[in-house]
Amino acid sequence: MLVLRSSPASPFGRKVKIAASLLGLSERIQIVDADTLNPEDNLRQQNPLGKIPALILENGEALYDSRVIVEYLDFLAGGGRIYPAGEARFMALREMALADGIADAALLQVYEGRFRSADKHEPKWVDHQAGKVERGLAYAEAHLSTPAGTLHIGHIALACALGYLDLRFAGSWRETHPKLVAWLADFEARVPAFAKTKVTP
Ligand SMILES: N[C@@H](CCC(=O)N[C@@H](CS)C(=O)NCC(=O)O)C(=O)O
């Protein structure tokens, strides 16, 4: 059995869970919640960075981060299942990089609220991160919002980034990105694991 250390709200953990489902591997993975803030959690032995997701293999080795894990799962499933071949692979990887970057920037804004008291919030830093989210969404609205053909890792990552904005930012992106709203609805209809991994605020 593989063990996935994650938490329900993690957009990167969600990416792994959805990939596992699409690859038919969910039954082989036990999910064990991790607390990234707790020094007693053995997550920090499994991943020195103390980040989730981490995947513990049967030989005890741990894989991280989500990009490595997802590639490993694709390998287990025979390879090339959620990664297009040839040049298209790099466009899919770029889409994942953009989507993960949106999630990273959103997460850093959430951490600003979690790790600093309100009087110490640095608006310049928060705005800097918000700008990344805004520009990433604008690019995705313009270029990545055609309903997907064969689903690949870029689509999974984008859905998870949007899902995280729904969870932590009350879905405010929806008002200004109608094509992405339709794109996500199409993804959700095609990928039951998306609804199954949804958490409410
Ligand atoms: N690039 C990493 C990002 C992982 C990440 O930022 N995870 C967050 C939770 S969603 C985390 O573990 N944060 C705790 C920390 O940074 O200490 C990946 O794709 O796995």
mmCIF file with all atom_site columns, C-alpha atoms and ligand atoms in Angstrom:
data_model
loop_
_atom_site.group_PDB
_atom_site.id
_atom_site.type_symbol
_atom_site.label_atom_id
_atom_site.label_alt_id
_atom_site.label_comp_id
_atom_site.label_asym_id
_atom_site.label_entity_id
_atom_site.label_seq_id
_atom_site.pdbx_PDB_ins_code
_atom_site.Cartn_x
_atom_site.Cartn_y
_atom_site.Cartn_z
_atom_site.occupancy
_atom_site.B_iso_or_equiv
_atom_site.pdbx_formal_charge
_atom_site.auth_seq_id
_atom_site.auth_comp_id
_atom_site.auth_asym_id
_atom_site.auth_atom_id
_atom_site.pdbx_PDB_model_num
ATOM   1   C CA  . MET A 1 1   ? 0.000   0.000  0.000   1.00 0.00 ? 1   MET A CA  1
ATOM   2   C CA  . LEU A 1 2   ? 1.161   3.518  -0.804  1.00 0.00 ? 2   LEU A CA  1
ATOM   3   C CA  . VAL A 1 3   ? 0.529   6.188  1.805   1.00 0.00 ? 3   VAL A CA  1
ATOM   4   C CA  . LEU A 1 4   ? -0.332  9.749  0.868   1.00 0.00 ? 4   LEU A CA  1
ATOM   5   C CA  . ARG A 1 5   ? 0.391   12.362 3.515   1.00 0.00 ? 5   ARG A CA  1
ATOM   6   C CA  . SER A 1 6   ? -1.866  15.296 2.774   1.00 0.00 ? 6   SER A CA  1
ATOM   7   C CA  . SER A 1 7   ? -4.723  17.332 4.164   1.00 0.00 ? 7   SER A CA  1
ATOM   8   C CA  . PRO A 1 8   ? -8.217  17.768 2.744   1.00 0.00 ? 8   PRO A CA  1
ATOM   9   C CA  . ALA A 1 9   ? -7.734  21.463 1.877   1.00 0.00 ? 9   ALA A CA  1
ATOM   10  C CA  . SER A 1 10  ? -4.395  21.124 0.078   1.00 0.00 ? 10  SER A CA  1
ATOM   11  C CA  . PRO A 1 11  ? -4.712  21.971 -3.638  1.00 0.00 ? 11  PRO A CA  1
ATOM   12  C CA  . PHE A 1 12  ? -1.521  20.005 -4.335  1.00 0.00 ? 12  PHE A CA  1
ATOM   13  C CA  . GLY A 1 13  ? -2.746  16.972 -2.406  1.00 0.00 ? 13  GLY A CA  1
ATOM   14  C CA  . ARG A 1 14  ? -6.014  17.215 -4.305  1.00 0.00 ? 14  ARG A CA  1
ATOM   15  C CA  . LYS A 1 15  ? -4.094  17.138 -7.581  1.00 0.00 ? 15  LYS A CA  1
ATOM   16  C CA  . VAL A 1 16  ? -2.513  13.835 -6.520  1.00 0.00 ? 16  VAL A CA  1
ATOM   17  C CA  . LYS A 1 17  ? -5.866  12.376 -5.405  1.00 0.00 ? 17  LYS A CA  1
ATOM   18  C CA  . ILE A 1 18  ? -7.570  13.284 -8.686  1.00 0.00 ? 18  ILE A CA  1
ATOM   19  C CA  . ALA A 1 19  ? -4.663  11.960 -10.750 1.00 0.00 ? 19  ALA A CA  1
ATOM   20  C CA  . ALA A 1 20  ? -4.752  8.703  -8.764  1.00 0.00 ? 20  ALA A CA  1
ATOM   21  C CA  . SER A 1 21  ? -8.460  8.370  -9.431  1.00 0.00 ? 21  SER A CA  1
ATOM   22  C CA  . LEU A 1 22  ? -8.108  9.024  -13.175 1.00 0.00 ? 22  LEU A CA  1
ATOM   23  C CA  . LEU A 1 23  ? -5.297  6.473  -13.311 1.00 0.00 ? 23  LEU A CA  1
ATOM   24  C CA  . GLY A 1 24  ? -7.315  3.842  -11.433 1.00 0.00 ? 24  GLY A CA  1
ATOM   25  C CA  . LEU A 1 25  ? -4.862  3.816  -8.509  1.00 0.00 ? 25  LEU A CA  1
ATOM   26  C CA  . SER A 1 26  ? -6.981  5.188  -5.650  1.00 0.00 ? 26  SER A CA  1
ATOM   27  C CA  . GLU A 1 27  ? -7.427  1.744  -4.096  1.00 0.00 ? 27  GLU A CA  1
ATOM   28  C CA  . ARG A 1 28  ? -3.666  1.390  -3.773  1.00 0.00 ? 28  ARG A CA  1
ATOM   29  C CA  . ILE A 1 29  ? -3.300  4.595  -1.781  1.00 0.00 ? 29  ILE A CA  1
ATOM   30  C CA  . GLN A 1 30  ? -4.104  5.093  1.863   1.00 0.00 ? 30  GLN A CA  1
ATOM   31  C CA  . ILE A 1 31  ? -4.546  8.737  2.816   1.00 0.00 ? 31  ILE A CA  1
ATOM   32  C CA  . VAL A 1 32  ? -3.095  9.762  6.168   1.00 0.00 ? 32  VAL A CA  1
ATOM   33  C CA  . ASP A 1 33  ? -3.748  13.354 7.148   1.00 0.00 ? 33  ASP A CA  1
ATOM   34  C CA  . ALA A 1 34  ? -0.702  15.424 7.993   1.00 0.00 ? 34  ALA A CA  1
ATOM   35  C CA  . ASP A 1 35  ? -0.367  18.500 10.158  1.00 0.00 ? 35  ASP A CA  1
ATOM   36  C CA  . THR A 1 36  ? 2.334   20.707 8.636   1.00 0.00 ? 36  THR A CA  1
ATOM   37  C CA  . LEU A 1 37  ? 2.388   22.918 11.741  1.00 0.00 ? 37  LEU A CA  1
ATOM   38  C CA  . ASN A 1 38  ? 2.997   20.105 14.212  1.00 0.00 ? 38  ASN A CA  1
ATOM   39  C CA  . PRO A 1 39  ? 6.692   19.340 14.787  1.00 0.00 ? 39  PRO A CA  1
ATOM   40  C CA  . GLU A 1 40  ? 5.671   15.975 16.292  1.00 0.00 ? 40  GLU A CA  1
ATOM   41  C CA  . ASP A 1 41  ? 4.103   14.854 13.014  1.00 0.00 ? 41  ASP A CA  1
ATOM   42  C CA  . ASN A 1 42  ? 6.590   12.527 11.293  1.00 0.00 ? 42  ASN A CA  1
ATOM   43  C CA  . LEU A 1 43  ? 5.911   14.389 8.034   1.00 0.00 ? 43  LEU A CA  1
ATOM   44  C CA  . ARG A 1 44  ? 9.160   16.297 8.659   1.00 0.00 ? 44  ARG A CA  1
ATOM   45  C CA  . GLN A 1 45  ? 11.090  13.018 8.638   1.00 0.00 ? 45  GLN A CA  1
ATOM   46  C CA  . GLN A 1 46  ? 9.311   11.952 5.471   1.00 0.00 ? 46  GLN A CA  1
ATOM   47  C CA  . ASN A 1 47  ? 9.811   15.287 3.715   1.00 0.00 ? 47  ASN A CA  1
ATOM   48  C CA  . PRO A 1 48  ? 12.487  17.527 5.244   1.00 0.00 ? 48  PRO A CA  1
ATOM   49  C CA  . LEU A 1 49  ? 10.596  20.514 3.842   1.00 0.00 ? 49  LEU A CA  1
ATOM   50  C CA  . GLY A 1 50  ? 7.618   19.575 6.019   1.00 0.00 ? 50  GLY A CA  1
ATOM   51  C CA  . LYS A 1 51  ? 5.283   20.065 3.072   1.00 0.00 ? 51  LYS A CA  1
ATOM   52  C CA  . ILE A 1 52  ? 2.377   18.067 1.776   1.00 0.00 ? 52  ILE A CA  1
ATOM   53  C CA  . PRO A 1 53  ? 1.728   16.097 -0.297  1.00 0.00 ? 53  PRO A CA  1
ATOM   54  C CA  . ALA A 1 54  ? 4.289   13.347 0.270   1.00 0.00 ? 54  ALA A CA  1
ATOM   55  C CA  . LEU A 1 55  ? 3.843   9.798  -0.981  1.00 0.00 ? 55  LEU A CA  1
ATOM   56  C CA  . ILE A 1 56  ? 5.378   6.996  1.067   1.00 0.00 ? 56  ILE A CA  1
ATOM   57  C CA  . LEU A 1 57  ? 6.302   4.041  -1.082  1.00 0.00 ? 57  LEU A CA  1
ATOM   58  C CA  . GLU A 1 58  ? 6.186   0.401  -0.034  1.00 0.00 ? 58  GLU A CA  1
ATOM   59  C CA  . ASN A 1 59  ? 9.988   0.387  0.463   1.00 0.00 ? 59  ASN A CA  1
ATOM   60  C CA  . GLY A 1 60  ? 9.685   3.321  2.874   1.00 0.00 ? 60  GLY A CA  1
ATOM   61  C CA  . GLU A 1 61  ? 11.055  5.955  0.487   1.00 0.00 ? 61  GLU A CA  1
ATOM   62  C CA  . ALA A 1 62  ? 9.061   9.159  0.330   1.00 0.00 ? 62  ALA A CA  1
ATOM   63  C CA  . LEU A 1 63  ? 8.356   11.079 -2.858  1.00 0.00 ? 63  LEU A CA  1
ATOM   64  C CA  . TYR A 1 64  ? 7.581   14.792 -2.944  1.00 0.00 ? 64  TYR A CA  1
ATOM   65  C CA  . ASP A 1 65  ? 6.455   17.233 -4.288  1.00 0.00 ? 65  ASP A CA  1
ATOM   66  C CA  . SER A 1 66  ? 3.085   16.828 -6.072  1.00 0.00 ? 66  SER A CA  1
ATOM   67  C CA  . ARG A 1 67  ? 4.686   17.017 -9.527  1.00 0.00 ? 67  ARG A CA  1
ATOM   68  C CA  . VAL A 1 68  ? 7.035   14.158 -8.722  1.00 0.00 ? 68  VAL A CA  1
ATOM   69  C CA  . ILE A 1 69  ? 4.256   12.115 -7.142  1.00 0.00 ? 69  ILE A CA  1
ATOM   70  C CA  . VAL A 1 70  ? 1.904   12.552 -10.077 1.00 0.00 ? 70  VAL A CA  1
ATOM   71  C CA  . GLU A 1 71  ? 4.603   11.550 -12.514 1.00 0.00 ? 71  GLU A CA  1
ATOM   72  C CA  . TYR A 1 72  ? 5.313   8.460  -10.403 1.00 0.00 ? 72  TYR A CA  1
ATOM   73  C CA  . LEU A 1 73  ? 1.622   7.516  -10.401 1.00 0.00 ? 73  LEU A CA  1
ATOM   74  C CA  . ASP A 1 74  ? 1.494   7.902  -14.167 1.00 0.00 ? 74  ASP A CA  1
ATOM   75  C CA  . PHE A 1 75  ? 4.545   5.609  -14.382 1.00 0.00 ? 75  PHE A CA  1
ATOM   76  C CA  . LEU A 1 76  ? 2.794   3.027  -12.164 1.00 0.00 ? 76  LEU A CA  1
ATOM   77  C CA  . ALA A 1 77  ? -0.225  3.166  -14.471 1.00 0.00 ? 77  ALA A CA  1
ATOM   78  C CA  . GLY A 1 78  ? 1.884   2.361  -17.517 1.00 0.00 ? 78  GLY A CA  1
ATOM   79  C CA  . GLY A 1 79  ? 3.160   5.828  -18.466 1.00 0.00 ? 79  GLY A CA  1
ATOM   80  C CA  . GLY A 1 80  ? 1.895   8.559  -20.757 1.00 0.00 ? 80  GLY A CA  1
ATOM   81  C CA  . ARG A 1 81  ? -1.641  8.403  -19.401 1.00 0.00 ? 81  ARG A CA  1
ATOM   82  C CA  . ILE A 1 82  ? -2.003  11.954 -18.113 1.00 0.00 ? 82  ILE A CA  1
ATOM   83  C CA  . TYR A 1 83  ? 1.038   13.376 -19.892 1.00 0.00 ? 83  TYR A CA  1
ATOM   84  C CA  . PRO A 1 84  ? 0.684   13.997 -23.612 1.00 0.00 ? 84  PRO A CA  1
ATOM   85  C CA  . ALA A 1 85  ? 3.497   12.835 -25.872 1.00 0.00 ? 85  ALA A CA  1
ATOM   86  C CA  . GLY A 1 86  ? 5.939   15.009 -27.820 1.00 0.00 ? 86  GLY A CA  1
ATOM   87  C CA  . GLU A 1 87  ? 5.784   18.791 -27.845 1.00 0.00 ? 87  GLU A CA  1
ATOM   88  C CA  . ALA A 1 88  ? 2.315   18.781 -26.295 1.00 0.00 ? 88  ALA A CA  1
ATOM   89  C CA  . ARG A 1 89  ? 3.844   17.417 -23.083 1.00 0.00 ? 89  ARG A CA  1
ATOM   90  C CA  . PHE A 1 90  ? 5.632   20.692 -22.495 1.00 0.00 ? 90  PHE A CA  1
ATOM   91  C CA  . MET A 1 91  ? 2.499   22.748 -23.011 1.00 0.00 ? 91  MET A CA  1
ATOM   92  C CA  . ALA A 1 92  ? 0.755   20.528 -20.453 1.00 0.00 ? 92  ALA A CA  1
ATOM   93  C CA  . LEU A 1 93  ? 3.683   20.929 -18.040 1.00 0.00 ? 93  LEU A CA  1
ATOM   94  C CA  . ARG A 1 94  ? 3.599   24.680 -18.542 1.00 0.00 ? 94  ARG A CA  1
ATOM   95  C CA  . GLU A 1 95  ? -0.126  24.706 -17.805 1.00 0.00 ? 95  GLU A CA  1
ATOM   96  C CA  . MET A 1 96  ? 0.589   22.799 -14.608 1.00 0.00 ? 96  MET A CA  1
ATOM   97  C CA  . ALA A 1 97  ? 3.364   25.258 -13.703 1.00 0.00 ? 97  ALA A CA  1
ATOM   98  C CA  . LEU A 1 98  ? 0.965   28.177 -14.190 1.00 0.00 ? 98  LEU A CA  1
ATOM   99  C CA  . ALA A 1 99  ? -1.814  26.533 -12.192 1.00 0.00 ? 99  ALA A CA  1
ATOM   100 C CA  . ASP A 1 100 ? 0.544   25.490 -9.385  1.00 0.00 ? 100 ASP A CA  1
ATOM   101 C CA  . GLY A 1 101 ? 1.921   29.033 -9.356  1.00 0.00 ? 101 GLY A CA  1
ATOM   102 C CA  . ILE A 1 102 ? -1.596  30.406 -8.900  1.00 0.00 ? 102 ILE A CA  1
ATOM   103 C CA  . ALA A 1 103 ? -2.149  27.996 -6.011  1.00 0.00 ? 103 ALA A CA  1
ATOM   104 C CA  . ASP A 1 104 ? 1.246   28.879 -4.484  1.00 0.00 ? 104 ASP A CA  1
ATOM   105 C CA  . ALA A 1 105 ? 0.508   32.616 -4.621  1.00 0.00 ? 105 ALA A CA  1
ATOM   106 C CA  . ALA A 1 106 ? -2.968  32.084 -3.158  1.00 0.00 ? 106 ALA A CA  1
ATOM   107 C CA  . LEU A 1 107 ? -1.503  29.927 -0.395  1.00 0.00 ? 107 LEU A CA  1
ATOM   108 C CA  . LEU A 1 108 ? 1.082   32.579 0.507   1.00 0.00 ? 108 LEU A CA  1
ATOM   109 C CA  . GLN A 1 109 ? -1.723  35.104 0.970   1.00 0.00 ? 109 GLN A CA  1
ATOM   110 C CA  . VAL A 1 110 ? -3.513  32.672 3.258   1.00 0.00 ? 110 VAL A CA  1
ATOM   111 C CA  . TYR A 1 111 ? -0.269  32.083 5.202   1.00 0.00 ? 111 TYR A CA  1
ATOM   112 C CA  . GLU A 1 112 ? 0.192   35.833 5.669   1.00 0.00 ? 112 GLU A CA  1
ATOM   113 C CA  . GLY A 1 113 ? -3.078  35.768 7.586   1.00 0.00 ? 113 GLY A CA  1
ATOM   114 C CA  . ARG A 1 114 ? -2.164  32.590 9.443   1.00 0.00 ? 114 ARG A CA  1
ATOM   115 C CA  . PHE A 1 115 ? 1.407   33.381 10.467  1.00 0.00 ? 115 PHE A CA  1
ATOM   116 C CA  . ARG A 1 116 ? 1.306   37.141 11.103  1.00 0.00 ? 116 ARG A CA  1
ATOM   117 C CA  . SER A 1 117 ? -1.015  39.115 13.317  1.00 0.00 ? 117 SER A CA  1
ATOM   118 C CA  . ALA A 1 118 ? -3.256  41.555 11.428  1.00 0.00 ? 118 ALA A CA  1
ATOM   119 C CA  . ASP A 1 119 ? -1.139  44.608 12.424  1.00 0.00 ? 119 ASP A CA  1
ATOM   120 C CA  . LYS A 1 120 ? 1.926   42.969 10.845  1.00 0.00 ? 120 LYS A CA  1
ATOM   121 C CA  . HIS A 1 121 ? 0.347   42.110 7.504   1.00 0.00 ? 121 HIS A CA  1
ATOM   122 C CA  . GLU A 1 122 ? 2.432   43.485 4.666   1.00 0.00 ? 122 GLU A CA  1
ATOM   123 C CA  . PRO A 1 123 ? 0.033   44.775 1.980   1.00 0.00 ? 123 PRO A CA  1
ATOM   124 C CA  . LYS A 1 124 ? 2.867   45.084 -0.545  1.00 0.00 ? 124 LYS A CA  1
ATOM   125 C CA  . TRP A 1 125 ? 3.615   41.373 -0.190  1.00 0.00 ? 125 TRP A CA  1
ATOM   126 C CA  . VAL A 1 126 ? -0.027  40.339 -0.305  1.00 0.00 ? 126 VAL A CA  1
ATOM   127 C CA  . ASP A 1 127 ? -0.611  42.525 -3.383  1.00 0.00 ? 127 ASP A CA  1
ATOM   128 C CA  . HIS A 1 128 ? 2.470   41.058 -5.026  1.00 0.00 ? 128 HIS A CA  1
ATOM   129 C CA  . GLN A 1 129 ? 1.020   37.554 -4.603  1.00 0.00 ? 129 GLN A CA  1
ATOM   130 C CA  . ALA A 1 130 ? -2.487  38.672 -5.603  1.00 0.00 ? 130 ALA A CA  1
ATOM   131 C CA  . GLY A 1 131 ? -1.013  40.044 -8.837  1.00 0.00 ? 131 GLY A CA  1
ATOM   132 C CA  . LYS A 1 132 ? 0.313   36.608 -9.728  1.00 0.00 ? 132 LYS A CA  1
ATOM   133 C CA  . VAL A 1 133 ? -3.126  35.078 -9.186  1.00 0.00 ? 133 VAL A CA  1
ATOM   134 C CA  . GLU A 1 134 ? -4.800  37.820 -11.222 1.00 0.00 ? 134 GLU A CA  1
ATOM   135 C CA  . ARG A 1 135 ? -2.412  37.564 -14.162 1.00 0.00 ? 135 ARG A CA  1
ATOM   136 C CA  . GLY A 1 136 ? -2.486  33.762 -14.071 1.00 0.00 ? 136 GLY A CA  1
ATOM   137 C CA  . LEU A 1 137 ? -6.276  33.759 -14.144 1.00 0.00 ? 137 LEU A CA  1
ATOM   138 C CA  . ALA A 1 138 ? -6.362  36.321 -16.955 1.00 0.00 ? 138 ALA A CA  1
ATOM   139 C CA  . TYR A 1 139 ? -4.030  34.143 -19.018 1.00 0.00 ? 139 TYR A CA  1
ATOM   140 C CA  . ALA A 1 140 ? -6.066  31.019 -18.280 1.00 0.00 ? 140 ALA A CA  1
ATOM   141 C CA  . GLU A 1 141 ? -9.340  32.787 -19.127 1.00 0.00 ? 141 GLU A CA  1
ATOM   142 C CA  . ALA A 1 142 ? -7.903  33.893 -22.477 1.00 0.00 ? 142 ALA A CA  1
ATOM   143 C CA  . HIS A 1 143 ? -5.942  30.779 -23.446 1.00 0.00 ? 143 HIS A CA  1
ATOM   144 C CA  . LEU A 1 144 ? -6.879  27.730 -21.365 1.00 0.00 ? 144 LEU A CA  1
ATOM   145 C CA  . SER A 1 145 ? -10.637 27.901 -21.070 1.00 0.00 ? 145 SER A CA  1
ATOM   146 C CA  . THR A 1 146 ? -11.663 25.766 -24.053 1.00 0.00 ? 146 THR A CA  1
ATOM   147 C CA  . PRO A 1 147 ? -13.202 22.554 -22.665 1.00 0.00 ? 147 PRO A CA  1
ATOM   148 C CA  . ALA A 1 148 ? -10.420 19.994 -22.516 1.00 0.00 ? 148 ALA A CA  1
ATOM   149 C CA  . GLY A 1 149 ? -10.047 17.196 -25.057 1.00 0.00 ? 149 GLY A CA  1
ATOM   150 C CA  . THR A 1 150 ? -8.104  14.370 -23.441 1.00 0.00 ? 150 THR A CA  1
ATOM   151 C CA  . LEU A 1 151 ? -7.526  15.315 -19.839 1.00 0.00 ? 151 LEU A CA  1
ATOM   152 C CA  . HIS A 1 152 ? -3.935  15.866 -18.784 1.00 0.00 ? 152 HIS A CA  1
ATOM   153 C CA  . ILE A 1 153 ? -2.005  16.985 -15.768 1.00 0.00 ? 153 ILE A CA  1
ATOM   154 C CA  . GLY A 1 154 ? -2.319  20.679 -16.672 1.00 0.00 ? 154 GLY A CA  1
ATOM   155 C CA  . HIS A 1 155 ? -6.107  20.426 -16.557 1.00 0.00 ? 155 HIS A CA  1
ATOM   156 C CA  . ILE A 1 156 ? -6.050  18.641 -13.199 1.00 0.00 ? 156 ILE A CA  1
ATOM   157 C CA  . ALA A 1 157 ? -3.743  21.290 -11.735 1.00 0.00 ? 157 ALA A CA  1
ATOM   158 C CA  . LEU A 1 158 ? -5.864  24.152 -13.062 1.00 0.00 ? 158 LEU A CA  1
ATOM   159 C CA  . ALA A 1 159 ? -9.048  22.660 -11.598 1.00 0.00 ? 159 ALA A CA  1
ATOM   160 C CA  . CYS A 1 160 ? -7.324  22.297 -8.214  1.00 0.00 ? 160 CYS A CA  1
ATOM   161 C CA  . ALA A 1 161 ? -6.030  25.885 -8.262  1.00 0.00 ? 161 ALA A CA  1
ATOM   162 C CA  . LEU A 1 162 ? -9.534  27.190 -9.051  1.00 0.00 ? 162 LEU A CA  1
ATOM   163 C CA  . GLY A 1 163 ? -10.979 24.929 -6.367  1.00 0.00 ? 163 GLY A CA  1
ATOM   164 C CA  . TYR A 1 164 ? -8.550  26.416 -3.850  1.00 0.00 ? 164 TYR A CA  1
ATOM   165 C CA  . LEU A 1 165 ? -9.656  29.947 -4.796  1.00 0.00 ? 165 LEU A CA  1
ATOM   166 C CA  . ASP A 1 166 ? -13.238 28.804 -4.236  1.00 0.00 ? 166 ASP A CA  1
ATOM   167 C CA  . LEU A 1 167 ? -12.321 27.467 -0.809  1.00 0.00 ? 167 LEU A CA  1
ATOM   168 C CA  . ARG A 1 168 ? -10.175 30.315 0.519   1.00 0.00 ? 168 ARG A CA  1
ATOM   169 C CA  . PHE A 1 169 ? -11.281 33.365 -1.459  1.00 0.00 ? 169 PHE A CA  1
ATOM   170 C CA  . ALA A 1 170 ? -15.023 32.727 -1.628  1.00 0.00 ? 170 ALA A CA  1
ATOM   171 C CA  . GLY A 1 171 ? -14.888 32.072 -5.356  1.00 0.00 ? 171 GLY A CA  1
ATOM   172 C CA  . SER A 1 172 ? -14.517 35.790 -6.149  1.00 0.00 ? 172 SER A CA  1
ATOM   173 C CA  . TRP A 1 173 ? -12.624 34.847 -9.356  1.00 0.00 ? 173 TRP A CA  1
ATOM   174 C CA  . ARG A 1 174 ? -15.906 33.580 -10.791 1.00 0.00 ? 174 ARG A CA  1
ATOM   175 C CA  . GLU A 1 175 ? -17.409 37.033 -11.372 1.00 0.00 ? 175 GLU A CA  1
ATOM   176 C CA  . THR A 1 176 ? -14.664 38.087 -13.752 1.00 0.00 ? 176 THR A CA  1
ATOM   177 C CA  . HIS A 1 177 ? -13.722 34.809 -15.463 1.00 0.00 ? 177 HIS A CA  1
ATOM   178 C CA  . PRO A 1 178 ? -16.886 33.357 -17.033 1.00 0.00 ? 178 PRO A CA  1
ATOM   179 C CA  . LYS A 1 179 ? -15.065 31.101 -19.488 1.00 0.00 ? 179 LYS A CA  1
ATOM   180 C CA  . LEU A 1 180 ? -13.082 29.500 -16.677 1.00 0.00 ? 180 LEU A CA  1
ATOM   181 C CA  . VAL A 1 181 ? -16.305 29.000 -14.719 1.00 0.00 ? 181 VAL A CA  1
ATOM   182 C CA  . ALA A 1 182 ? -17.726 27.028 -17.661 1.00 0.00 ? 182 ALA A CA  1
ATOM   183 C CA  . TRP A 1 183 ? -14.425 25.212 -18.092 1.00 0.00 ? 183 TRP A CA  1
ATOM   184 C CA  . LEU A 1 184 ? -14.440 24.103 -14.449 1.00 0.00 ? 184 LEU A CA  1
ATOM   185 C CA  . ALA A 1 185 ? -18.074 22.955 -14.679 1.00 0.00 ? 185 ALA A CA  1
ATOM   186 C CA  . ASP A 1 186 ? -17.128 20.799 -17.672 1.00 0.00 ? 186 ASP A CA  1
ATOM   187 C CA  . PHE A 1 187 ? -14.128 19.382 -15.772 1.00 0.00 ? 187 PHE A CA  1
ATOM   188 C CA  . GLU A 1 188 ? -16.275 18.646 -12.733 1.00 0.00 ? 188 GLU A CA  1
ATOM   189 C CA  . ALA A 1 189 ? -18.877 16.827 -14.853 1.00 0.00 ? 189 ALA A CA  1
ATOM   190 C CA  . ARG A 1 190 ? -16.179 14.634 -16.377 1.00 0.00 ? 190 ARG A CA  1
ATOM   191 C CA  . VAL A 1 191 ? -14.105 13.947 -13.280 1.00 0.00 ? 191 VAL A CA  1
ATOM   192 C CA  . PRO A 1 192 ? -16.126 12.633 -10.325 1.00 0.00 ? 192 PRO A CA  1
ATOM   193 C CA  . ALA A 1 193 ? -13.006 12.766 -8.118  1.00 0.00 ? 193 ALA A CA  1
ATOM   194 C CA  . PHE A 1 194 ? -13.173 16.573 -8.255  1.00 0.00 ? 194 PHE A CA  1
ATOM   195 C CA  . ALA A 1 195 ? -16.487 16.688 -6.383  1.00 0.00 ? 195 ALA A CA  1
ATOM   196 C CA  . LYS A 1 196 ? -15.376 13.848 -4.104  1.00 0.00 ? 196 LYS A CA  1
ATOM   197 C CA  . THR A 1 197 ? -12.316 15.820 -2.976  1.00 0.00 ? 197 THR A CA  1
ATOM   198 C CA  . LYS A 1 198 ? -14.152 19.113 -2.465  1.00 0.00 ? 198 LYS A CA  1
ATOM   199 C CA  . VAL A 1 199 ? -14.037 20.623 1.020   1.00 0.00 ? 199 VAL A CA  1
ATOM   200 C CA  . THR A 1 200 ? -16.242 23.417 2.260   1.00 0.00 ? 200 THR A CA  1
ATOM   201 C CA  . PRO A 1 201 ? -14.873 26.465 4.109   1.00 0.00 ? 201 PRO A CA  1
HETATM 202 N N1  . LIG B 2 .   ? 5.338   22.643 -4.894  1.00 0.00 ? 1   LIG B N1  1
HETATM 203 C C1  . LIG B 2 .   ? 4.748   21.868 -3.827  1.00 0.00 ? 1   LIG B C1  1
HETATM 204 C C2  . LIG B 2 .   ? 3.888   22.789 -2.959  1.00 0.00 ? 1   LIG B C2  1
HETATM 205 C C3  . LIG B 2 .   ? 3.392   22.072 -1.717  1.00 0.00 ? 1   LIG B C3  1
HETATM 206 C C4  . LIG B 2 .   ? 2.826   23.038 -0.699  1.00 0.00 ? 1   LIG B C4  1
HETATM 207 O O1  . LIG B 2 .   ? 3.046   24.255 -0.726  1.00 0.00 ? 1   LIG B O1  1
HETATM 208 N N2  . LIG B 2 .   ? 2.056   22.481 0.246   1.00 0.00 ? 1   LIG B N2  1
HETATM 209 C C5  . LIG B 2 .   ? 1.523   23.272 1.336   1.00 0.00 ? 1   LIG B C5  1
HETATM 210 C C6  . LIG B 2 .   ? 0.103   22.849 1.678   1.00 0.00 ? 1   LIG B C6  1
HETATM 211 S S1  . LIG B 2 .   ? -0.991  23.017 0.332   1.00 0.00 ? 1   LIG B S1  1
HETATM 212 C C7  . LIG B 2 .   ? 2.361   23.007 2.582   1.00 0.00 ? 1   LIG B C7  1
HETATM 213 O O2  . LIG B 2 .   ? 2.739   21.891 2.819   1.00 0.00 ? 1   LIG B O2  1
HETATM 214 N N3  . LIG B 2 .   ? 2.610   24.046 3.377   1.00 0.00 ? 1   LIG B N3  1
HETATM 215 C C8  . LIG B 2 .   ? 3.287   23.930 4.624   1.00 0.00 ? 1   LIG B C8  1
HETATM 216 C C9  . LIG B 2 .   ? 4.587   24.657 4.624   1.00 0.00 ? 1   LIG B C9  1
HETATM 217 O O3  . LIG B 2 .   ? 4.933   25.336 3.641   1.00 0.00 ? 1   LIG B O3  1
HETATM 218 O O4  . LIG B 2 .   ? 5.282   24.539 5.619   1.00 0.00 ? 1   LIG B O4  1
HETATM 219 C C10 . LIG B 2 .   ? 3.941   20.707 -4.403  1.00 0.00 ? 1   LIG B C10 1
HETATM 220 O O5  . LIG B 2 .   ? 3.574   20.767 -5.583  1.00 0.00 ? 1   LIG B O5  1
HETATM 221 O O6  . LIG B 2 .   ? 3.726   19.701 -3.715  1.00 0.00 ? 1   LIG B O6  1
#
